[in-house]
Short mmCIF file of C-alpha atoms in Angstrom, two decimals:
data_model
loop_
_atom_site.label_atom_id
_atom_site.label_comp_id
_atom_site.label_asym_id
_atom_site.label_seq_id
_atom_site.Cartn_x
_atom_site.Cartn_y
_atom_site.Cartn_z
CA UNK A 422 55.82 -79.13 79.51
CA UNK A 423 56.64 -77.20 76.42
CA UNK A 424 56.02 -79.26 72.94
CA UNK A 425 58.47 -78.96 70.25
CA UNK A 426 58.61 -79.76 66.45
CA UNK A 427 61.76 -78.87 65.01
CA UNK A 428 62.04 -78.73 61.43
CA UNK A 429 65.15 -79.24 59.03
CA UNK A 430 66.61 -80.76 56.05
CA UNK A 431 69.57 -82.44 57.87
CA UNK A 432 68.62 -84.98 60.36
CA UNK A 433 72.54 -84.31 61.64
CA UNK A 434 71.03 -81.01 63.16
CA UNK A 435 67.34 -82.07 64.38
CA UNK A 436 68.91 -84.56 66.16
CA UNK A 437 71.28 -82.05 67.56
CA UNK A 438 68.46 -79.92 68.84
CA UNK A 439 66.90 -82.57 70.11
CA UNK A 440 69.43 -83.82 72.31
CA UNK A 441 70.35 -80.00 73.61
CA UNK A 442 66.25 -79.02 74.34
CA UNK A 443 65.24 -82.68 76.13
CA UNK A 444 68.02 -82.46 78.26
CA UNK A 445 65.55 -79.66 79.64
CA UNK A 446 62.75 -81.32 82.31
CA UNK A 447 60.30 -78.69 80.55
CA UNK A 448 61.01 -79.23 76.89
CA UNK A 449 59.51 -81.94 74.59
CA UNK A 450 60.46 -82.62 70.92
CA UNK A 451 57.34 -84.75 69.91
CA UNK A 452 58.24 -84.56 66.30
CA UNK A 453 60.60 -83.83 63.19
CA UNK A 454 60.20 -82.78 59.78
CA UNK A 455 62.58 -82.78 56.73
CA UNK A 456 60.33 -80.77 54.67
CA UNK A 457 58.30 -77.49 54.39
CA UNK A 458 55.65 -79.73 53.53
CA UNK A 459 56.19 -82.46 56.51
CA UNK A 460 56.70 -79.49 58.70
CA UNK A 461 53.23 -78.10 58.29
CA UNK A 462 51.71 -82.07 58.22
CA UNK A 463 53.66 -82.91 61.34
CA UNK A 464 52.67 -79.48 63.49
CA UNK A 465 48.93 -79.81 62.16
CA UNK A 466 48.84 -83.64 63.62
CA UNK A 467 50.68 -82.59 66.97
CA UNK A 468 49.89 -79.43 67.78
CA UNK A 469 53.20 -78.08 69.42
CA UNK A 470 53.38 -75.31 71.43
CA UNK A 471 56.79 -74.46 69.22
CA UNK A 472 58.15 -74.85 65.97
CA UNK A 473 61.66 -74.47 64.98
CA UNK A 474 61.26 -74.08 61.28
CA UNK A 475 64.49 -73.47 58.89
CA UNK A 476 64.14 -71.05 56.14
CA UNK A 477 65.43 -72.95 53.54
CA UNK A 478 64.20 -76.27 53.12
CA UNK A 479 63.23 -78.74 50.26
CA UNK A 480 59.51 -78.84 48.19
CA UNK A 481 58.28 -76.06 50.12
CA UNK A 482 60.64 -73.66 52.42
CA UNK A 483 60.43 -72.11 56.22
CA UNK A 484 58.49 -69.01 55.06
CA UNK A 485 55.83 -70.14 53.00
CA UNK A 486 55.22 -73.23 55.12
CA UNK A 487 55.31 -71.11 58.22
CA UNK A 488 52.88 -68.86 56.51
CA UNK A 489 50.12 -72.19 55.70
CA UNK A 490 50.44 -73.24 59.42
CA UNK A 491 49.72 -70.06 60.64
CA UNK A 492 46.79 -69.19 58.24
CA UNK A 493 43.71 -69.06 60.23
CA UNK A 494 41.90 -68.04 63.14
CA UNK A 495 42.58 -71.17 65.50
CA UNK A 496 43.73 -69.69 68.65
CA UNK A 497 46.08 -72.60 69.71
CA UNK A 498 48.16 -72.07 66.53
CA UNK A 499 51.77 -73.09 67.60
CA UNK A 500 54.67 -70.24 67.74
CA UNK A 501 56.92 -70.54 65.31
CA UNK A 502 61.01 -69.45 65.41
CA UNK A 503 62.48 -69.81 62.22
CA UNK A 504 66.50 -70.93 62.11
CA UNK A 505 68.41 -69.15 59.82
CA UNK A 506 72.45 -69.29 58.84
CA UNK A 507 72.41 -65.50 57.83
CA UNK A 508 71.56 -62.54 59.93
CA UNK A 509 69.30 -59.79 59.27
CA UNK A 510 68.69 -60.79 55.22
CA UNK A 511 65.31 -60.43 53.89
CA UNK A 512 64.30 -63.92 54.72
CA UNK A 513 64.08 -62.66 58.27
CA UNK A 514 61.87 -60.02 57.46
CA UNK A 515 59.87 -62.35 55.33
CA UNK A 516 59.36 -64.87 58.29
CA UNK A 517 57.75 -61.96 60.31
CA UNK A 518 55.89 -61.34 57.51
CA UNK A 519 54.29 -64.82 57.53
CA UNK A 520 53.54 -64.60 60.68
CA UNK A 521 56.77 -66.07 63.19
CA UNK A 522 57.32 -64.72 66.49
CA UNK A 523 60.93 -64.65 65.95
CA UNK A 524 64.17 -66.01 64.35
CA UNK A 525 67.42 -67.69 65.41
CA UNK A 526 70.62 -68.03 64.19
CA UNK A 527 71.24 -71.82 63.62
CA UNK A 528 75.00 -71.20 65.34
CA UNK A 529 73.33 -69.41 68.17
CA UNK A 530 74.49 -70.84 72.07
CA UNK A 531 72.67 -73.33 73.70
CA UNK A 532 71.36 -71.47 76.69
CA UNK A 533 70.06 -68.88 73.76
CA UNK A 534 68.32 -71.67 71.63
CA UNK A 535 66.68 -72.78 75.56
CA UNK A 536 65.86 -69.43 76.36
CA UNK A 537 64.66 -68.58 72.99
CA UNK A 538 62.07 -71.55 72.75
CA UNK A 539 60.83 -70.73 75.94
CA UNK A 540 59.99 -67.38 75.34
CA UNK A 541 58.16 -68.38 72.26
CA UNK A 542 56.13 -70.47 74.17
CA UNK A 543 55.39 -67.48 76.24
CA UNK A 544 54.29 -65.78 73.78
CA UNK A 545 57.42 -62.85 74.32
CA UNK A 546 58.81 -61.29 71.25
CA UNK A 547 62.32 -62.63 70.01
CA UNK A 548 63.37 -59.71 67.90
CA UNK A 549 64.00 -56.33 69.61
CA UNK A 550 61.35 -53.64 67.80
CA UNK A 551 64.38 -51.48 66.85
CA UNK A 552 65.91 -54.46 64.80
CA UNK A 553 62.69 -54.98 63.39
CA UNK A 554 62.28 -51.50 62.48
CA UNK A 555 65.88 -51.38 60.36
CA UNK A 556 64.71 -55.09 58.43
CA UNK A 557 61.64 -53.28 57.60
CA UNK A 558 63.26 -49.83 56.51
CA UNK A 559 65.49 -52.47 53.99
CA UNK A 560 63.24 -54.27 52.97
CA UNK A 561 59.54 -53.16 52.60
CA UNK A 562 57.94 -51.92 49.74
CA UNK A 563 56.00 -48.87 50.62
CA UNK A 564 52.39 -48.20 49.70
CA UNK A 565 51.80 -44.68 48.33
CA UNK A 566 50.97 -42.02 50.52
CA UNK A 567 47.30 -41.53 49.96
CA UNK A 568 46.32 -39.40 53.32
CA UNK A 569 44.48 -41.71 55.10
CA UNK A 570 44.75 -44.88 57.29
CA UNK A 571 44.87 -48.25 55.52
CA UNK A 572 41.11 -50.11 55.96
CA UNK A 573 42.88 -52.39 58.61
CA UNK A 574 43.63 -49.61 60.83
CA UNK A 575 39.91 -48.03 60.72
CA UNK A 576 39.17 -50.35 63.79
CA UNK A 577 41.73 -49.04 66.18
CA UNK A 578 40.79 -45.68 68.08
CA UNK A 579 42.88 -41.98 67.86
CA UNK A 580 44.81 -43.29 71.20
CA UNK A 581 45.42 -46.92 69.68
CA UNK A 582 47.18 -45.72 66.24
CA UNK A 583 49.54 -43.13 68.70
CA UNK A 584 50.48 -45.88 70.64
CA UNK A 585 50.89 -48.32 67.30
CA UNK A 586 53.08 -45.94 65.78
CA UNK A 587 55.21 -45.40 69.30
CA UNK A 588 55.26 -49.21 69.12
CA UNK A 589 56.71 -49.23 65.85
CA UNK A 590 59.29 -46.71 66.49
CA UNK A 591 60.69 -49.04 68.79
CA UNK A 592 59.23 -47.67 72.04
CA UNK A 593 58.82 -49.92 75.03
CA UNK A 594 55.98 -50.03 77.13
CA UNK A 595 57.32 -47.75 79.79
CA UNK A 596 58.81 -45.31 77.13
CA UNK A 597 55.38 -45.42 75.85
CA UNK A 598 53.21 -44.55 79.27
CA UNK A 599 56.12 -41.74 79.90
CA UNK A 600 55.33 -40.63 76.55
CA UNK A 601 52.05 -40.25 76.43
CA UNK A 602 51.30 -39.53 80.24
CA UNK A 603 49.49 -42.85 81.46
CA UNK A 604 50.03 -45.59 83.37
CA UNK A 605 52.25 -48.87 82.27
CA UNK A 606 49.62 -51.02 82.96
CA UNK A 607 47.16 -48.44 80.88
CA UNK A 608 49.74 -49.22 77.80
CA UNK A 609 49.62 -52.69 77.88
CA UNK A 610 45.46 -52.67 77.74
CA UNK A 611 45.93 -50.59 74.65
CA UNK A 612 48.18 -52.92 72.87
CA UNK A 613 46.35 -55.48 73.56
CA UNK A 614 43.41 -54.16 72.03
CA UNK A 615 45.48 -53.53 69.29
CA UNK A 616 46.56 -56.78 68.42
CA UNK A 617 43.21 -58.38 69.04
CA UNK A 618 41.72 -55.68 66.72
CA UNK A 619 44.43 -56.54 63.54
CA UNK A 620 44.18 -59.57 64.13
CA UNK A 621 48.12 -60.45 65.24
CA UNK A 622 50.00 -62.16 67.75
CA UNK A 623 52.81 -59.95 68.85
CA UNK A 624 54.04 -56.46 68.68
CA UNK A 625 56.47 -57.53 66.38
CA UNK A 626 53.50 -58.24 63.57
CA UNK A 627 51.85 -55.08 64.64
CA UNK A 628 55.42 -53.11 63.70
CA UNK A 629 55.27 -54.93 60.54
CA UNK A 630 51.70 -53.61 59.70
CA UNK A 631 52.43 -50.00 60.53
CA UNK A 632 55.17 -49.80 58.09
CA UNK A 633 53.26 -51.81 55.21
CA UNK A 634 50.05 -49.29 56.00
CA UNK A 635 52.29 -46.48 55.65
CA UNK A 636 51.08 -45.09 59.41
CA UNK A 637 54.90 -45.13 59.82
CA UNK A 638 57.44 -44.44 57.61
CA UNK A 639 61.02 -44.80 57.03
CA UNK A 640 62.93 -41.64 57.78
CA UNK A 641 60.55 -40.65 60.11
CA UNK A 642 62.32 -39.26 63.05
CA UNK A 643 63.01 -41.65 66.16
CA UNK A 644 61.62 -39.79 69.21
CA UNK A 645 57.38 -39.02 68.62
CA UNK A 646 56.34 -35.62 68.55
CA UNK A 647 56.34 -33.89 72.23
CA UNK A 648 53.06 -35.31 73.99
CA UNK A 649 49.77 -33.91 74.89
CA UNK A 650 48.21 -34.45 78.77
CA UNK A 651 45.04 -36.19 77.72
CA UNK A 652 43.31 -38.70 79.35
CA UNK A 653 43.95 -42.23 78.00
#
């Protein structure tokens, strides 16, 4: 059973969501919030494996409540998909920045709101690495160039900050073993390192980090350079 806490200013659409995700015999709403503020009480007190947070909501909104909920090393910390009326504006890209696993459009399908809660509760990405790539290239303000790798990316080895920067050039996993000549399975050891090492929960946070380091940058071409037969 998947637990659910959907946040929102109108009670018109939690109970709307509510009715569409218990019709499901796997989802739960155990709770609703009107606020930023109740949101972060209300998930703190349940402990939901999801949280549908809005962006834009009274006394404190999506992002920066999203942003105290997931503060902290607890590793039980809920998944949060923020709902948002606008497409691809720079709230999106500051939800990822606070740390959600994804976003939805409030007008989005039923079977896609389903779908999308489920995979959150999986733990699966809900924003394709290419789309986050564009928000970011809009959006982020670059650090200077300074030659060297950001203190945060010290910890990851030669063969983790290739496959970081393939990740955030929208590479998937299989593009990425073709790429650099290893196994699938090889890949997916690596970024897991790498997220345990930074410190993040998906690959979409880890994109986010290797643009705001500066290990990639925008206008940096698409495909990486050609690849080297090395051992992983």
């Amino acid at each position: 059973m998947i637990d659910i806490v959907v946040a929102d200013d109108q009670q018109l659409v939690r109970t709307g969501f509510r009715l569409i995700l218990e019709a499901q015999p796997d989802l739960r709403v155990v709770g609703e919030a009107g606020t930023g503020v109740e949101a972060v009480a209300v998930s703190r007190r349940l402990r939901p494996d999801v949280v549908l947070m809005d962006i834009r909501m009274p006394e404190l909104d999506g992002i920066q409540a999203t942003r105290q909920l997931l503060a902290g090393a607890d590793p039980d910390l809920p998944h949060v998909l923020m709902l948002t009326t606008f497409d691809l504006d720079r709230y999106v890209y500051g939800s990822l920045k606070a740390g959600a696993s994804g976003f939805l459009l409030k007008d989005a399908p039923r079977d896609q709101l389903i779908d999308a809660v489920r995979a959150a509760a999986a733990g699966q990405r809900l924003i394709a690495p290419a789309l986050t790539r564009r928000l970011i290239e809009r959006f982020l303000v670059l650090p200077p160039p300074d030659g060297g790798h950001a203190p945060s990316l010290r910890t990851l080895t030669d063969r983790e900050l290739e496959v970081l920067r393939l990740i955030a050039r929208g590479l998937s996993n299989t593009e990425i073993a073709a790429s650099i000549f290893v196994a699938e399975a090889t890949v997916k050891t690596h970024v897991n390192r790498i997220l345990a090492k930074l410190g993040l929960r998906t690959r979409v946070h880890a994109v986010v980090l290797a643009y705001e380091t500066g290990l990639v940058r925008p206008g940096d071409p698409d495909a990486p350079a050609p690849p080297r037969r090395e051992l992983a």
